[in-house]
Amino acid sequence: MRTSQPQWLDRFMGPIDFGDITDLKIRLQYLAEEDDRRLVTVFGSGISSEVLPSVPQLTDIFREHVPRAGLARFDETVADASDPGLKYQSAAAVLTKQAGEPTVMRAIRTAVLQACPDVRQEDVAKVARDEERCRDYARTGNWLIPRGYRRFAQFFASLSGRARGPIITTNFDPLIEIALGQAGIQAVPIPIPTDTAPAMGQLNEAIAHPVLHIHGYWTGQASSNVPTRITSARPGLDDLLRRLLTNSVVLVVGYSGWLDSFMRSLRSQVLDNKADLLDAEVLWAAYETDAAAVTSGTLGDFVGAPGFTLYLGVDGHELFTDELERETEPEETSSHYGYSRVPRILVDTASYQPGAFAEGSQPVWADAAPGSWPVLSSTVSLEQKVVECLRVGGGGGAVAIGPLGEGKSLALRQVAHAVASSRPEWTVLWREPGAPRLTKDWLNDVRATGKTLICVDEADLITDDMVSTKDVWAVEGSGIAFLLASQDRLWWQGAGSALRPWIEDVLFHGITNDDARNIALTWQGLGMLPNGSQEIDTVAERLAASASAMAAESNTLFGAVLDVRYGAGLSARVEDLVSKLHEIKLTDSVDLGDIFGGICIMQHALDTDGNRGKGASRSVIAAMAGLDPVFADGKILQTLGREAAVTFAGNRVYCRHPSIAATVVDYLHREGAASKVYELVGQAGGERLAKQASTLEGYRDAYLLSRSLSAPESVWAAKGAVQGTGRKILESRVSLLRALRLEGQQRAGAYARKLALELADYDDYHRAVRAFLVEFSISLRDEAEAQTSAGLAAVALDDHVGFTLDEDRAGYALVSLARSAAALNAQTHDAATKDAPALCSLLLEYVRGEHSASKYLGRYRPPAHHELRQLSTVKLCGQLATMFSKAATQALQATKVDVETRGVLSFDTLRRLADRPRGSDGR
């Protein structure tokens, strides 16, 4: 979670308080000219990553070294980590526990050897096992040296000996030493993976220039990778750092500033010993350009401290150049068809209304301008992952994933603009609706004009194209990178998993306390605080508390905004909206309010948070209005998008937040329009079924809506489905029978008897007859007709009824037969059928597994050593058929159900289902 920067920083510090790369170059030049203080340089992984595996890639290398038996544990542990750094630490911790420290070091050597072309790829694993060979390669091999190190080495060599202080790095590789050696400075690595820091006197007496590897060295015996070791207190390092700081200039480059042992040591010296710092100076070079993002974490505590200076937008590879370069705008190029070039400066427009986004509208570019809306913590993570890809020249990217209403679209625009404004060497393209497919030729044309970041909201539209073109872009340094946003379900059900090696996902789900405060501050600036309140802390606390209360749901950000802004007033606001939509007539009997109500009903009943892909499909929405699906987008969805701020996830349409859907559904009931809208949804699904529409249209969720509802809503939706399917479909009528049964008003039996007379007339008789028999059976049991009920349930298991019995229908019928048999035995005390419930329980266990048997028939299950468990499935099925053959015949006669049997029940298919191999705990 992001920590907030100090409050005084918000009030008193602006851009003028931070330097940039030009300021830092001048400062270093001045340092070289004055020659009165030594330079202690601290390098993080930002420089080495130009030629070495990134943090996520190193995590993958760790995985390759995990014992096979431990892979599941490894994946589970790493998946729980929230960012690449924590994933890396968790990966190292698991690998250490499962394979030992030597294996961790071997994995590190494997990673480092990627920068040594002398080692063939097929030989890397073998060389990595031999520490001495690795040392030989470090001394004599050819290595890929990052530009930043090469240029630093030249700059460092130009300093006088007195100004050259020790170098500190968190990296394991020998690249700094090799770069220094090529510049004529002999250097020696000093591994400090634990708190065995060298004394200052030892460093002063060193013959070669010391490079302190404070997390360990690649040919050493141990490293600081695991979280406990990285963050543990290191008093020896504290003392060494205090001595190094004295009368020194400490330059920090390519270091994220996460709270490891080095950062703790620096913090203790800078913040707790301010008197010592009067003789020291810390120059922190941050790659990012957003001051709020840089200072939002641990680094924010340093800003404003005596002797600490923060420089923003510093590329470590460009810092140590020979001359100060005047930065100029590169020539603008035209964007490609279907894409807009993201401008470096967003121009204000008179028509911009900042309140529209807060009300639920999709963001516009003005919303992404710095200062318009706060950059949330998840957005910071998204930008960091994208920047990491850009640093290595592309070949991957990042995707914002999460439920509806979590700020992904705004984040995408904010990060796209941040890159466009801070990285002139990258062209940032935004995909517009109707853009052409991504092809290899298109991508090659794009990168021919320069390095390009491609930004796509609703990324599910291009994931298949990304997979088919990955040999063009999915290579480090390809010049192509992606910034994406997608509803999480669509991403993972699509090609997201296939893209995971190259596209890192950032979860957008809820807000932090800092996010809540920043939103409240923005509302204050826009005059949008709820009820005119001016208490920022109160509003922020309400936002955070609301989000926390919704943490169990999949959607928290927009929900928290709605709760705080409107609270109890949301109902009145939504009612006003629906009333206005009712005024827009689509047909003589259907208006836009009905359509919006249907969208809300499906979301509320089937897919509250919009992450299951069961919302109202575009095809169903068109059918509700009596239109062909092709007209839905133009006449309906565009209006709803503008008036009701609905949102889209693939082919499905949703409200921006489940609380809106729930409020609309409640209003429909109070208005007396609920039955009409429920029937309308069911009817639309039924019509698409009758027209043999493709299941890809998503009509079955509407058609079977009644099965997810309770009465009376289930009856309304089922009636609609019956109307939609016409006179030829039995399945819809079985759904209505079920709804009537659950309604509990004794209407189901009469309806079933009516259906029984015309079963053979339905087109889907063979497919739906078993379900009808079971529902009829349950209805009769509810009316205390236990014997007839048992007879019909037994018929539902017969080999000769309908399509071949499957395990679902078998389980359904066995449960009904067991309960009806138990009710019959309670009435008659007939010894001949007293074991029937137990027999059904055993067969259900064999067919559906122990879990189903325990859940539905647990009270009838015989104990482990009961004699019935010794019977074969042949005898179990035979006994059951014998018990109920007579009852089955009588039931068919009494109900006039028109099905054919052979006089005696046959359960051979049931036996085969019971004999199939199954897992220990069943299905």
JSON list of C-alpha atoms in Angstrom, two decimals, residues 98 220 245 527 718 738 836:
[
{"chain": "A", "resi": 98, "resn": "GLN", "atom": "CA", "xyz": [13.13, -26.14, -0.92]},
{"chain": "A", "resi": 220, "resn": "GLY", "atom": "CA", "xyz": [29.54, -15.86, -3.41]},
{"chain": "A", "resi": 245, "resn": "LEU", "atom": "CA", "xyz": [28.36, 9.64, 4.54]},
{"chain": "A", "resi": 527, "resn": "GLY", "atom": "CA", "xyz": [-16.22, 22.15, -5.11]},
{"chain": "A", "resi": 718, "resn": "ALA", "atom": "CA", "xyz": [-40.01, -18.48, -16.37]},
{"chain": "A", "resi": 738, "resn": "ARG", "atom": "CA", "xyz": [-39.79, -25.70, -10.97]},
{"chain": "A", "resi": 836, "resn": "ALA", "atom": "CA", "xyz": [-34.41, -47.61, -0.69]}
]
